[in-house]
Structure formats: structure tokens, C-alpha cells
Coordinates of C-alpha atoms in Angstrom, one line a residue:
Chain A
M1 CA -32.3 30.4 28.8
R2 CA -34.2 29.1 31.9
I3 CA -36.7 26.3 32.2
T4 CA -39.0 28.8 33.7
D5 CA -39.0 30.8 30.5
F6 CA -41.3 28.1 28.9
L7 CA -42.7 26.1 31.8
R8 CA -45.4 27.4 34.2
K9 CA -46.5 25.6 37.4
E10 CA -50.0 25.2 36.1
N11 CA -48.5 22.9 33.4
C12 CA -47.0 20.5 35.9
I13 CA -49.0 17.3 36.7
A14 CA -48.4 14.5 39.1
P15 CA -49.3 11.8 38.9
F16 CA -50.5 11.8 35.3
T17 CA -53.3 9.2 35.0
S18 CA -52.8 7.8 31.5
T19 CA -51.4 4.4 31.1
S20 CA -50.3 4.4 27.5
K21 CA -47.9 6.6 25.5
E22 CA -50.7 8.1 23.2
D23 CA -53.0 8.8 26.1
V24 CA -50.4 10.6 28.2
L25 CA -49.4 12.8 25.2
R26 CA -53.1 13.7 24.8
E27 CA -53.5 14.2 28.6
M28 CA -50.6 16.6 28.7
C29 CA -51.8 18.4 25.5
G30 CA -55.2 18.7 27.3
L31 CA -53.6 20.4 30.2
L32 CA -51.8 22.9 27.9
L33 CA -55.2 23.6 26.2
K34 CA -57.0 24.1 29.5
N35 CA -54.4 26.6 30.6
G36 CA -54.6 28.5 27.3
D37 CA -51.1 27.6 26.2
I38 CA -52.1 25.9 23.0
T39 CA -54.8 26.9 20.6
D40 CA -55.3 23.6 18.8
I41 CA -55.1 20.3 20.6
D42 CA -55.4 18.0 17.5
L43 CA -52.6 19.8 15.6
T44 CA -50.4 19.7 18.6
Y45 CA -51.1 16.0 19.4
E46 CA -50.6 15.0 15.8
A47 CA -47.2 16.8 15.6
L48 CA -46.1 14.9 18.7
V49 CA -47.2 11.5 17.5
N50 CA -45.6 12.1 14.1
R51 CA -42.3 12.9 15.8
E52 CA -42.6 9.7 17.9
R53 CA -43.1 7.7 14.7
L54 CA -39.6 8.8 13.6
S55 CA -38.1 7.4 16.8
S56 CA -39.2 7.4 20.5
T57 CA -38.2 10.4 22.6
G58 CA -37.8 8.1 25.5
I59 CA -34.1 8.7 26.1
G60 CA -33.6 6.1 28.8
D61 CA -33.4 6.3 32.6
H62 CA -37.2 6.6 32.8
I63 CA -37.2 10.0 31.0
A64 CA -39.0 11.1 27.9
I65 CA -38.8 14.5 26.1
P66 CA -41.6 14.4 23.5
H67 CA -41.3 17.5 21.4
A68 CA -42.5 18.9 18.1
K69 CA -43.2 22.1 16.2
T70 CA -46.7 23.1 15.3
A71 CA -48.9 25.9 14.2
G72 CA -51.0 25.0 17.3
V73 CA -48.9 27.2 19.6
S74 CA -48.0 30.8 19.4
T75 CA -44.9 30.6 21.6
M76 CA -42.7 27.9 23.2
V77 CA -44.6 26.1 25.9
A78 CA -43.9 23.0 28.0
A79 CA -45.7 20.6 30.3
F80 CA -44.1 18.3 32.9
G81 CA -45.7 15.1 34.1
I82 CA -44.6 12.5 36.7
N83 CA -45.9 9.1 37.5
R84 CA -43.9 6.8 39.7
E85 CA -45.5 3.7 38.2
G86 CA -44.1 4.5 34.8
I87 CA -45.6 3.7 31.4
E88 CA -44.4 2.0 28.2
F89 CA -42.8 4.6 26.0
Y90 CA -40.6 2.3 23.7
S91 CA -37.5 4.0 25.2
V92 CA -34.0 3.2 24.0
D93 CA -33.4 1.2 27.2
D94 CA -36.9 -0.3 27.3
K95 CA -37.4 1.0 30.8
P96 CA -40.9 2.5 31.6
V97 CA -41.1 6.3 31.6
R98 CA -41.8 8.1 34.8
L99 CA -40.8 11.7 33.9
I100 CA -42.2 13.4 30.8
F101 CA -41.1 16.8 29.8
M102 CA -43.1 17.9 26.8
L103 CA -41.9 20.9 24.7
M104 CA -43.9 22.5 21.9
A105 CA -42.6 25.3 19.7
T106 CA -43.7 27.3 16.7
K107 CA -42.6 26.3 13.3
S108 CA -40.0 29.0 13.1
A109 CA -38.4 28.5 16.4
T110 CA -34.9 27.1 15.8
G111 CA -32.2 28.4 18.0
A112 CA -34.5 28.9 21.0
H113 CA -36.0 25.4 20.5
L114 CA -32.5 23.8 20.5
K115 CA -31.5 25.7 23.6
A116 CA -34.6 24.8 25.5
L117 CA -34.2 21.1 24.7
A118 CA -30.6 21.2 25.7
R119 CA -31.6 22.8 29.0
I120 CA -34.3 20.2 29.7
S121 CA -31.9 17.4 28.9
R122 CA -29.3 18.9 31.3
L123 CA -31.9 19.3 34.0
L124 CA -33.2 15.7 33.7
K125 CA -29.7 14.2 33.6
R126 CA -29.1 15.2 37.3
T127 CA -29.7 12.0 39.2
S128 CA -30.3 13.7 42.6
F129 CA -33.0 15.9 41.0
R130 CA -34.6 12.9 39.3
N131 CA -34.7 10.9 42.5
D132 CA -36.2 13.8 44.5
I133 CA -38.8 14.9 42.0
E134 CA -40.2 11.4 41.4
N135 CA -41.6 11.4 44.9
L136 CA -43.4 14.7 44.7
D137 CA -47.1 15.0 43.8
D138 CA -47.9 18.6 44.3
P139 CA -47.5 20.8 41.2
V140 CA -46.4 23.8 43.3
T141 CA -43.7 21.8 45.1
I142 CA -42.5 20.3 41.9
Y143 CA -42.3 23.6 40.2
E144 CA -40.3 25.0 43.2
R145 CA -37.9 22.1 43.0
I146 CA -37.4 22.7 39.2
V147 CA -36.8 26.4 39.8
E148 CA -34.2 25.5 42.5
E149 CA -32.4 23.1 40.2
D150 CA -32.6 25.6 37.3
E151 CA -30.7 28.0 39.4
I152 CA -28.0 25.5 40.0
L153 CA -27.6 24.9 36.3
G154 CA -26.7 28.6 36.1
Chain B
M1 CA 2.2 33.5 18.0
K2 CA 5.4 31.5 17.4
I3 CA 5.5 27.7 17.6
A4 CA 8.5 25.4 17.8
I5 CA 8.0 21.8 16.6
A6 CA 10.6 19.2 17.5
G7 CA 10.5 16.2 15.1
A8 CA 9.0 16.2 11.6
G9 CA 7.7 12.6 11.4
R10 CA 4.2 12.1 10.2
V11 CA 2.6 13.8 13.2
G12 CA 5.1 16.7 13.1
R13 CA 4.5 17.2 9.3
H14 CA 0.8 17.1 9.7
I15 CA 0.9 19.8 12.3
V16 CA 3.2 21.9 10.2
R17 CA 0.9 21.6 7.3
E18 CA -2.2 22.6 9.2
L19 CA -0.6 25.4 11.1
S20 CA 1.1 26.9 8.1
R21 CA -2.2 27.1 6.3
H22 CA -3.3 29.4 9.1
G23 CA -0.2 31.5 8.9
Y24 CA 1.5 30.6 12.1
D25 CA 5.2 31.5 12.6
M26 CA 7.0 28.2 13.0
V27 CA 10.5 26.8 13.7
I28 CA 11.0 23.1 13.0
F29 CA 13.8 20.9 14.3
E30 CA 14.5 17.8 12.2
R31 CA 17.7 15.9 12.1
D32 CA 17.1 14.1 8.8
Q33 CA 18.5 16.3 6.1
K34 CA 16.2 15.1 3.4
V35 CA 13.0 15.6 5.4
A36 CA 14.2 18.9 6.7
S37 CA 14.9 20.3 3.2
A38 CA 11.6 18.9 1.9
I39 CA 9.7 20.9 4.6
A40 CA 11.8 24.0 3.9
D41 CA 10.9 23.8 0.2
Q42 CA 7.2 23.3 0.8
Y43 CA 6.4 25.7 3.6
D44 CA 7.3 29.2 4.6
V45 CA 8.9 28.2 7.9
T46 CA 12.3 28.1 9.6
V47 CA 13.8 24.6 9.5
V48 CA 16.8 23.8 11.8
T49 CA 18.6 20.7 10.6
S50 CA 19.9 19.4 13.8
D51 CA 19.0 16.9 16.4
A52 CA 16.7 18.6 18.8
A53 CA 18.9 17.2 21.5
D54 CA 21.5 19.8 20.4
M55 CA 20.6 22.0 23.3
A56 CA 22.7 25.0 22.2
K57 CA 21.0 25.1 18.9
F58 CA 17.6 24.5 20.4
K59 CA 18.0 27.4 22.8
L60 CA 19.2 29.7 20.1
H61 CA 16.3 29.0 17.7
T62 CA 13.5 29.0 20.2
K63 CA 13.8 32.7 21.1
G64 CA 10.4 34.3 21.1
V65 CA 8.6 30.9 20.9
D66 CA 5.3 30.7 22.8
T67 CA 4.5 27.0 22.3
L68 CA 6.7 23.9 22.0
I69 CA 5.3 20.8 20.4
A70 CA 7.7 17.9 21.1
V71 CA 6.9 15.0 18.7
T72 CA 10.3 13.4 18.1
E73 CA 10.6 9.6 17.9
S74 CA 11.9 9.6 21.5
D75 CA 9.8 9.9 24.6
E76 CA 12.8 10.8 26.6
L77 CA 13.8 13.6 24.3
N78 CA 10.2 14.9 24.2
L79 CA 10.2 15.1 28.0
T80 CA 13.6 16.7 28.2
L81 CA 12.7 19.3 25.7
S82 CA 9.5 20.1 27.5
L83 CA 11.3 20.5 30.8
L84 CA 13.9 22.7 29.1
S85 CA 11.3 24.8 27.4
R86 CA 10.0 26.0 30.8
K87 CA 13.4 27.2 31.7
L88 CA 13.6 29.0 28.4
G89 CA 10.4 30.8 29.2
I90 CA 8.2 29.0 26.7
K91 CA 4.7 29.3 28.0
Q92 CA 3.0 26.2 26.6
N93 CA 4.6 22.8 26.0
I94 CA 3.0 19.7 24.5
A95 CA 4.8 16.4 24.5
R96 CA 4.0 13.1 22.8
I97 CA 4.7 10.2 25.1
R98 CA 4.1 6.7 24.0
N99 CA 5.0 5.0 27.3
E100 CA 2.3 6.0 29.8
E101 CA 4.2 4.2 32.6
W102 CA 6.5 7.2 32.8
F103 CA 3.7 8.7 34.8
S104 CA 1.3 6.0 35.9
E105 CA 4.1 4.0 37.6
T106 CA 5.9 6.9 39.2
G107 CA 2.9 8.9 40.4
I108 CA 4.6 12.0 38.9
T109 CA 2.1 14.4 37.3
P110 CA 2.7 16.4 34.2
E111 CA 1.8 19.5 36.2
E112 CA 4.6 18.8 38.6
L113 CA 7.0 18.9 35.7
G114 CA 5.5 22.0 34.3
I115 CA 4.3 20.2 31.1
S116 CA 1.1 21.7 29.8
L117 CA -0.1 18.6 28.0
L118 CA 0.9 15.0 27.4
I119 CA -0.5 13.2 24.4
H120 CA -0.5 9.4 24.4
P121 CA -1.1 8.3 20.8
E122 CA -2.5 4.8 21.8
R123 CA -4.9 6.3 24.3
E124 CA -6.1 9.0 21.8
T125 CA -6.8 6.2 19.3
A126 CA -8.5 3.9 21.8
D127 CA -10.7 6.8 23.1
Y128 CA -11.6 7.8 19.5
I129 CA -12.6 4.2 18.8
D130 CA -14.7 4.1 21.9
R131 CA -16.5 7.4 21.0
V132 CA -17.1 6.3 17.4
I133 CA -18.5 3.0 18.5
A134 CA -20.7 4.6 21.2
V135 CA -22.9 6.1 18.4
E136 CA -24.5 3.2 16.5
G137 CA -24.9 3.9 12.9
A138 CA -22.2 6.6 12.7
F139 CA -19.2 6.0 10.5
D140 CA -17.6 9.4 11.3
Y141 CA -17.3 11.3 14.6
A142 CA -15.7 14.5 15.6
E143 CA -16.1 17.0 18.4
F144 CA -16.3 20.8 18.5
D145 CA -16.6 23.4 21.2
S146 CA -14.5 21.2 23.6
G147 CA -16.8 18.2 23.0
R148 CA -20.2 20.0 23.4
V149 CA -20.9 19.9 19.7
I150 CA -20.7 16.6 17.9
L151 CA -20.3 15.8 14.2
L152 CA -21.7 12.5 13.1
G153 CA -21.3 10.8 9.7
I154 CA -24.3 8.6 8.9
N155 CA -24.9 6.0 6.2
V156 CA -28.6 6.5 5.4
S157 CA -30.6 3.4 4.5
D158 CA -34.1 3.3 2.9
E159 CA -35.5 1.8 6.1
M160 CA -34.5 4.8 8.3
G161 CA -37.2 7.2 9.2
I162 CA -35.3 10.2 7.9
A163 CA -35.0 8.8 4.4
G164 CA -37.4 10.6 2.1
L165 CA -37.7 13.7 4.3
S166 CA -36.4 17.1 3.4
L167 CA -34.1 19.0 5.9
A168 CA -36.8 21.7 6.3
E169 CA -39.4 19.0 7.3
L170 CA -37.0 17.5 9.8
R171 CA -36.2 20.8 11.4
D172 CA -39.6 22.6 11.3
G173 CA -42.0 19.6 11.2
Y174 CA -40.4 17.1 13.4
G175 CA -38.6 19.6 15.5
L176 CA -35.1 18.2 14.9
T177 CA -33.4 21.5 15.5
Y178 CA -30.6 19.5 17.2
F179 CA -29.8 17.5 14.1
T180 CA -28.3 19.8 11.5
V181 CA -27.4 18.1 8.3
I182 CA -24.5 20.0 6.9
G183 CA -23.2 17.7 4.2
V184 CA -24.5 15.1 1.8
Y185 CA -22.4 12.7 -0.3
R186 CA -24.3 11.2 -3.1
N187 CA -23.2 9.7 -6.5
N188 CA -19.6 10.7 -5.7
R189 CA -20.5 14.3 -5.2
F190 CA -20.5 16.4 -2.0
I191 CA -23.4 18.7 -1.5
V192 CA -23.7 21.4 1.1
P193 CA -27.5 21.1 1.4
N194 CA -30.2 23.7 1.9
G195 CA -33.6 23.1 3.5
A196 CA -35.2 21.7 0.3
E197 CA -32.7 18.8 0.1
I198 CA -34.3 15.4 0.5
I199 CA -32.3 12.7 2.3
E200 CA -32.2 9.5 0.3
G201 CA -31.3 5.9 1.1
G202 CA -27.7 5.3 0.1
D203 CA -26.6 8.9 1.1
K204 CA -23.7 9.5 3.4
I205 CA -24.6 12.5 5.5
W206 CA -22.9 14.5 8.1
A207 CA -24.9 16.1 10.8
L208 CA -24.1 18.3 13.8
T209 CA -25.7 17.7 17.2
I210 CA -25.0 18.7 20.7
R211 CA -23.8 16.2 23.3
D212 CA -26.6 16.8 25.7
L213 CA -29.1 15.7 23.0
L214 CA -27.3 12.7 21.7
P215 CA -29.8 10.4 23.4
L216 CA -32.5 11.9 21.1
V217 CA -30.4 11.5 18.0
A218 CA -29.1 8.0 18.6
P219 CA -32.4 6.2 17.9
I220 CA -33.0 8.2 14.8
I221 CA -29.7 7.1 13.1
K222 CA -29.7 3.6 14.5
P223 CA -29.4 1.1 11.7
P224 CA -32.6 -0.9 11.3
Q225 CA -33.0 -4.4 12.7
K226 CA -30.1 -3.9 15.0
N227 CA -30.6 -4.1 18.7
S228 CA -28.1 -2.8 21.1
F229 CA -24.5 -4.1 20.6
N230 CA -24.0 -7.5 22.0
R231 CA -20.8 -9.0 20.6
V232 CA -17.5 -7.4 19.7
V233 CA -14.2 -9.0 18.5
I234 CA -10.9 -7.2 18.8
F235 CA -8.1 -8.3 16.6
G236 CA -4.7 -7.8 18.1
G237 CA -3.5 -7.6 21.7
S238 CA -1.6 -4.3 21.1
R239 CA -1.8 -1.5 23.6
I240 CA -4.7 0.0 21.7
G241 CA -6.4 -3.4 21.5
G242 CA -6.1 -3.7 25.3
L243 CA -7.4 -0.2 26.0
V244 CA -10.3 -0.7 23.6
A245 CA -11.2 -4.1 25.2
R246 CA -11.3 -2.5 28.6
S247 CA -13.6 0.3 27.6
F248 CA -15.9 -2.0 25.6
L249 CA -16.7 -4.1 28.7
D250 CA -19.3 -1.5 29.6
R251 CA -20.8 -1.4 26.2
F252 CA -20.9 -5.0 25.0
K253 CA -22.3 -8.1 26.5
S254 CA -19.4 -10.1 25.2
V255 CA -15.9 -8.8 24.4
T256 CA -13.5 -11.2 22.6
L257 CA -9.8 -10.4 21.9
V258 CA -7.8 -12.4 19.4
E259 CA -4.0 -12.5 19.7
A260 CA -1.6 -14.6 17.7
D261 CA 1.2 -14.4 20.3
A262 CA 0.7 -16.9 23.1
V263 CA 2.5 -14.9 25.8
K264 CA 0.7 -11.6 24.9
A265 CA -2.6 -13.5 24.9
R266 CA -2.0 -14.9 28.3
T267 CA -0.9 -11.5 29.8
I268 CA -4.0 -9.7 28.5
A269 CA -6.3 -12.5 29.8
E270 CA -4.7 -12.0 33.2
E271 CA -4.8 -8.2 33.1
I272 CA -8.3 -7.6 31.8
E273 CA -11.0 -9.5 33.7
G274 CA -14.1 -10.2 31.7
V275 CA -12.5 -10.2 28.3
K276 CA -12.4 -13.5 26.5
V277 CA -8.9 -13.9 25.0
L278 CA -8.4 -16.4 22.1
H279 CA -4.9 -17.4 21.1
L280 CA -5.5 -17.6 17.4
D281 CA -3.5 -16.5 14.3
I282 CA -6.3 -15.4 12.0
V283 CA -3.8 -13.9 9.5
E284 CA -1.9 -17.1 8.9
D285 CA -4.9 -19.3 9.3
L286 CA -7.9 -17.6 7.7
E287 CA -10.0 -20.6 8.4
A288 CA -9.7 -19.9 12.1
I289 CA -11.8 -16.7 11.6
R290 CA -14.8 -19.0 11.3
E291 CA -14.5 -19.8 15.0
L292 CA -15.5 -16.1 15.6
D293 CA -19.0 -16.4 14.2
L294 CA -18.6 -13.1 12.3
E295 CA -22.0 -13.5 10.6
T296 CA -23.7 -12.6 13.9
L297 CA -21.1 -10.1 15.2
D298 CA -22.1 -6.5 15.9
C299 CA -18.6 -5.0 15.8
F300 CA -15.1 -5.8 14.8
V301 CA -12.0 -3.7 15.7
A302 CA -8.7 -4.5 13.9
A303 CA -6.1 -3.1 16.3
S304 CA -3.0 -5.1 15.8
G305 CA 0.4 -3.3 15.4
D306 CA 0.2 -3.8 11.6
G307 CA -2.0 -1.3 9.8
G308 CA -1.9 -3.2 6.5
K309 CA -3.1 -6.4 8.2
N310 CA -5.8 -4.5 10.1
V311 CA -7.2 -3.2 6.8
M312 CA -7.1 -6.6 5.2
I313 CA -8.7 -8.5 8.1
G314 CA -11.2 -5.7 8.6
L315 CA -12.3 -6.0 5.0
L316 CA -12.7 -9.7 5.4
A317 CA -14.8 -9.2 8.5
K318 CA -17.0 -6.7 6.7
Q319 CA -17.5 -9.2 3.9
L320 CA -18.4 -11.9 6.3
G321 CA -21.3 -9.7 7.5
V322 CA -20.0 -7.8 10.6
G323 CA -22.2 -4.8 11.4
K324 CA -19.5 -2.2 12.0
V325 CA -15.8 -2.5 11.3
V326 CA -13.0 -0.3 12.6
A327 CA -9.4 -0.6 11.5
V328 CA -6.4 1.0 13.1
S329 CA -4.1 2.1 10.4
D330 CA -1.6 4.9 9.6
E331 CA -2.4 4.5 6.0
S332 CA -5.3 7.0 6.0
G333 CA -4.0 8.5 2.8
Y334 CA -6.1 5.8 1.2
L335 CA -9.0 6.7 3.4
P336 CA -11.6 7.6 0.7
V337 CA -10.7 4.3 -1.1
I338 CA -10.8 2.2 2.1
T339 CA -14.1 3.4 3.2
A340 CA -15.5 3.1 -0.3
I341 CA -14.5 -0.6 -0.4
G342 CA -16.3 -1.2 2.9
L343 CA -14.6 -0.3 6.1
D344 CA -16.7 1.8 8.4
V345 CA -14.0 3.7 10.3
I346 CA -10.3 4.1 10.0
A347 CA -8.6 5.2 13.2
D348 CA -5.2 6.7 12.3
P349 CA -3.0 7.2 15.4
H350 CA -0.8 9.8 13.7
L351 CA -3.7 11.9 12.6
L352 CA -5.5 11.5 15.9
T353 CA -2.4 12.6 17.8
A354 CA -1.9 15.6 15.5
A355 CA -5.6 16.5 15.9
A356 CA -5.3 16.3 19.7
I357 CA -2.3 18.6 19.7
L358 CA -3.9 21.0 17.3
R359 CA -7.0 21.2 19.5
N360 CA -4.8 22.4 22.3
I361 CA -3.1 25.3 20.4
R362 CA -5.5 27.5 22.3
K363 CA -4.1 30.9 21.6
G364 CA -5.1 30.6 17.9
I365 CA -8.5 31.5 16.5
I366 CA -8.9 28.0 15.2
H367 CA -9.9 25.0 17.2
T368 CA -11.0 21.9 15.5
I369 CA -10.4 21.0 11.8
V370 CA -12.2 18.1 10.3
Q371 CA -11.7 16.9 6.8
L372 CA -14.3 15.0 4.9
I373 CA -14.0 13.1 1.6
G374 CA -10.2 13.0 1.9
G375 CA -9.8 16.7 2.5
E376 CA -12.0 18.1 -0.2
V377 CA -14.4 19.6 2.3
E378 CA -13.4 20.9 5.7
I379 CA -15.3 21.9 8.9
I380 CA -13.4 24.4 11.0
E381 CA -14.3 25.9 14.4
Y382 CA -13.2 29.5 14.8
D383 CA -13.0 32.0 17.6
V384 CA -14.6 35.3 16.7
S385 CA -11.8 37.6 17.7
P386 CA -12.3 41.3 18.5
G387 CA -11.5 43.4 15.5
S388 CA -12.0 40.6 13.0
P389 CA -14.1 41.5 9.9
V390 CA -17.0 39.2 10.9
A391 CA -17.3 40.5 14.5
G392 CA -20.4 42.6 15.1
K393 CA -21.9 42.1 11.6
R394 CA -25.1 40.4 10.5
L395 CA -23.9 37.1 8.8
A396 CA -25.7 38.1 5.6
D397 CA -23.4 41.2 5.5
A398 CA -20.2 39.6 6.7
G399 CA -18.9 38.7 3.3
M400 CA -18.8 34.9 3.8
P401 CA -17.9 33.4 0.4
K402 CA -20.7 31.6 -1.5
G403 CA -20.5 27.9 -0.7
S404 CA -19.4 28.4 2.9
I405 CA -21.9 28.0 5.7
V406 CA -21.8 28.9 9.4
C407 CA -23.5 25.8 10.8
I408 CA -23.3 26.6 14.4
A409 CA -22.6 29.6 16.6
I410 CA -21.8 29.4 20.2
H411 CA -22.6 32.4 22.3
N412 CA -22.0 32.5 26.0
G413 CA -21.6 28.7 25.9
A414 CA -25.0 28.1 24.3
V415 CA -25.3 26.5 20.9
D416 CA -27.3 28.4 18.3
I417 CA -28.2 27.8 14.7
P418 CA -27.5 31.0 12.9
T419 CA -29.5 32.6 10.2
G420 CA -28.5 35.6 8.0
E421 CA -29.7 37.8 10.8
T422 CA -27.4 36.3 13.4
I423 CA -24.7 38.6 14.6
L424 CA -21.4 37.0 15.6
E425 CA -19.9 38.8 18.5
A426 CA -16.3 38.8 19.7
G427 CA -15.9 35.9 22.1
D428 CA -18.4 33.7 20.2
K429 CA -17.3 30.6 18.4
A430 CA -18.4 29.5 14.9
V431 CA -18.3 26.2 13.2
I432 CA -18.0 26.5 9.4
I433 CA -18.2 24.1 6.5
A434 CA -16.8 24.8 3.1
T435 CA -14.7 23.3 0.4
S436 CA -11.1 23.6 1.3
S437 CA -10.3 26.2 -1.4
L438 CA -12.7 28.7 0.3
F439 CA -11.0 28.7 3.7
P440 CA -8.3 31.2 3.0
V441 CA -11.1 33.7 2.4
V442 CA -13.0 32.6 5.5
E443 CA -9.8 32.7 7.5
K444 CA -9.3 36.4 6.7
L445 CA -12.8 37.2 7.9
F446 CA -12.0 35.7 11.3
T447 CA -8.5 37.2 11.7
P448 CA -8.2 40.6 13.5
R449 CA -7.1 43.4 11.3
R450 CA -3.9 44.4 13.0
G451 CA -3.5 47.5 10.9
F452 CA -6.4 49.1 12.6
F453 CA -6.4 47.6 16.0
G454 CA -2.9 46.4 16.9

């Protein structure tokens, strides 16, 4: 599975403008709605917030991978947001989050959802990639850089 | 495949037991007459009652052997046998070496000597302790698929977010597809759960996750009101104690090691910078334990050379309020009892050594074997071999016995959660949980039918 199987360049945003965790989740859901990738913004947002209540998906090193399953999507879709300033995400290491990779899947997606999350985590673990991408602010360039790194992951 | 095992001490016997369950052809060298005949009575294996150092006999009885496992009491003999085995054309050789200085001080590498694998019991144990401690809230830890898949044992408390939720809700509602609960222990009963099972406070659960996604799982299973680890005390300046202290420096803000022997204490203090070493005999002088402020301690590791004392001091530490207690002990036969009375983790150097060796018997179809609840339930990782009954069939039609579950399938290196529709293909791996009594049936399904294909 490739990142490009579920992420489109239209769904990359930099910098995101929200300054709180709830707002940025809504902002990114809004982007997915605008691009026709989700059908119901409220359902999608609620599912994400519900998941965050269980525990924060801020996994440290300025990264968050908010994810949930919902009837608000018909296939697996993702959005990617960057903001160098960072926002409070209640991450494990208490560091502000600068990179947000959001993944939404249908209720029945199991294996594919797992594989996609593993792929995202492997991508974001690469320090050189993180350092590069934090400084980009054009969705097209960001997407190209992701595609390039996706290739390296094999 | 034929395997020679030199030395039938605890490690050797454990390996014999595991491999014989899976039908390996084995020859065992053991000089103690009593031990040798006990093994010959119990297992369908060839036992040679001689010192493995009797080279003529060794040579004679290792004809056709593919793998040598040298686990005698003597490092020197294990090394010698490994060297000899190469000359005899044995392809793989695994040696247990206690004294790591053989290699670290000489700069000689095992590869140079033609040794496939060296196992250092103390290092295996210290590494295991480090991995178990790394996941807060886990009382059990094991690895599958060469470490890519991780099994965690978790004590569920009412305050945890997952308490009160069903497995289906977790998977399909919260999207925790990377947290597969495969076993629940409740009211002294083990349950292989289905999606409707609701996790309750007080349960012990076992869940599989993948290493890449451990950062998402860690906060879910973190015990409530606990911040990240701050203070750890290690009891015993043994080799294991020293190795653990060193690796803990990255994890804990404060690492204290307690050692009763003045000379040992001083040596460790000089060798490991950053570790606070106290010269205290907390076994003789139980009052001295108060100096350690155990009430506010996050973690206590009892790693002295005496397993009995480790268990005792560990229990005391737990009683005094330490968050997580690990004891190094070879007495893991008492494991269910020991964990029931309060210890979080027992690290058994013999079992960990045997497990490390078994992991490396690569030619087989079996990789990791993990026993839960004192062996009642097992989790085994299999290779799907070409020509085995499961290969190429839908899981629903593969004839898996009722009560056994394929928890994870690994296809082209990617982890998948199988359903009845999943088809296991030759070259895949599968992680299966079942009560031990079902495994002979499972085993057959994964073994190639030689009558037709070989």
C-alpha cells in the first residue's frame, strides 16, 4: 500500500490556520468535504473527537495521526496539514504538533486501515523527511515530497 | 531437519520439549546418566550419554545433523563444539556463551569463527526487561515476525478509556485496528474473545499490535495518574543489574542501584556514569529499604544473582507501593502463582535463552511460541509452507479447529487482520492463539504433506 492510495494533493494544507486541536480537526474535515472526499462533516468530526477522548493521537516528535472510522466516508481518505508554529495536541511528549496526518476509513475497513496507519507512521518517523517538509508551504511541493519519500519506503 | 543439542540443563531440556512437540528429529548429548535416561523416557529422541567433549562420539552421532545447539554448562565447550560442527558440515550452530568478554575483549567476531549465533543469557534477560519496561502498563511482552508484531499483556483498570467498551466498538468505532485483543483472563478463566466481548476493569488482556504503531497504543494502555517514568531502583549489581541500569539511563530521570557487596558497588559506580549506587544490604536489613522511598517509586527491578531473594524483595517492593515490579528468577514454574500474588513481570534467564534459540531455528515452520497462564494457552507464529493443508484456502475452509484463531497474517511483509475470507498463501506467516491441546491439529494444517509433494 502506498500513501498516494489514500492521500490526494488537494487534501494537503500548509500552513493550517487553526490554533486549537478541535479547530484543526474541523478545518481538515472541511477540506475533505470541500474536495468531495467525505459526505458528512459532523459524523466525521465526531468520530475523530471521540477517538481523541480515548487518548491523544499526538505520538510525539511534533506528529499527530488523528484517525477514526465513520459512515461519513465511502472509502479511505486522508488529509495532511503542516504548521511550523505547532499547536497543543496533548501529545505523549507534551510537544506542540506541527504535522497532522488525518486518516478516515469506513466502518468495515480493517486490514487496509491497519496497513495505511503503519505506512503513515513509517513515513513520519523519517527525520530527514520531517525536517524537509516542515519548511514547505505549497501543497503541490508537499505532495511531490511525500510521493518521493513513499517511493523510498518501497 | 535434524538437530543436535549438547547439554540437557534447564535450557537444553526446554528446547527439547518445545522441538519434540513439533516433531523434530533430535540427538541429545548429556553426561549425567539420570538426566539422560529421564529425557530418553519422556521424548522420542536419541540420547547419547557422554560428555559432549568426547569428540569421537560427538562426531559419530552428529551425522546428518543440520543444526547444533551448544548449551552445556561450559562456555569453552560450547565454543569448541561450534567450531567443530563447521568442520563436520553442520550448517547452523548456536552457542550459549555467558562470558561476553570472549568476544568484546578480543575483537573476534562470531562470523570469523563460523558461528551462526551466540546467545548471552544475561544480555537476553536485560534486553527483555528493557523492552517490557518500555511499554508502561504492560505486564507481558513478546515479539512476532522478527519484532514487527508485538504482544502486550495489560492489566485493565476501571479508569482506563477502554474499560466498558466492546472489541467491535474499539475496532470499528474508534478505529483501533492496530490493537487486536486476542485473550481475556477474568475470574480465573481464559477467554478467546469475539467482537461482542466487553473489556472490564480487573481483566488481564493480551493484545497484538505492530511496532510502528506502538506510539498510538502506549497512551491507551498507560495506567491512570501515572506520568512518564521518573525513578527506578535496581536491586543487585549482577551482570543483568548492570546492563539494565545502563539501558535505563535513557528512560528514567533517576536510576539507583542497590548492592550489598562493597567492592561490587564501587566497581559499578565507577563503570556506569549517571547511576546512583547505594551500598546497602536490604535483605539482611529490611529497614534499609525505607531509604529508597519505594512509595513514590515508578519501577523496581530485582536482579540479584538469587532468584528466590529477587521474588521476595520484589513482593515487598510491590506491597510498599511501587508501580511496576520485575524480578529475575529461574523459578518461573511458579509463574502463575507469583504474578497472582503481585509481581508484574518475571524474567527467567533460562526460558529467555531457550526462546532466543528457538526463534533462530529458522528452517522450521514455527517461529515464536508464547505461553500464557502457565502454558494453558499458547500463541504460535507459523510459516505457511507450500503444500501445507492451509495454503491457498479460505480460512473458513481451512479446517482450523474450533477455539483456535488466526490473529494476524503477514503477507509480503505487511500485517493483516484475517477474516474467514482471507486466503493464506505459501510464504505468508500466521500468528495463532489456541489452548495448548489444539496445537497438534493446527500443526498438521501448517505442515507440508510430504506424501503428495515430497
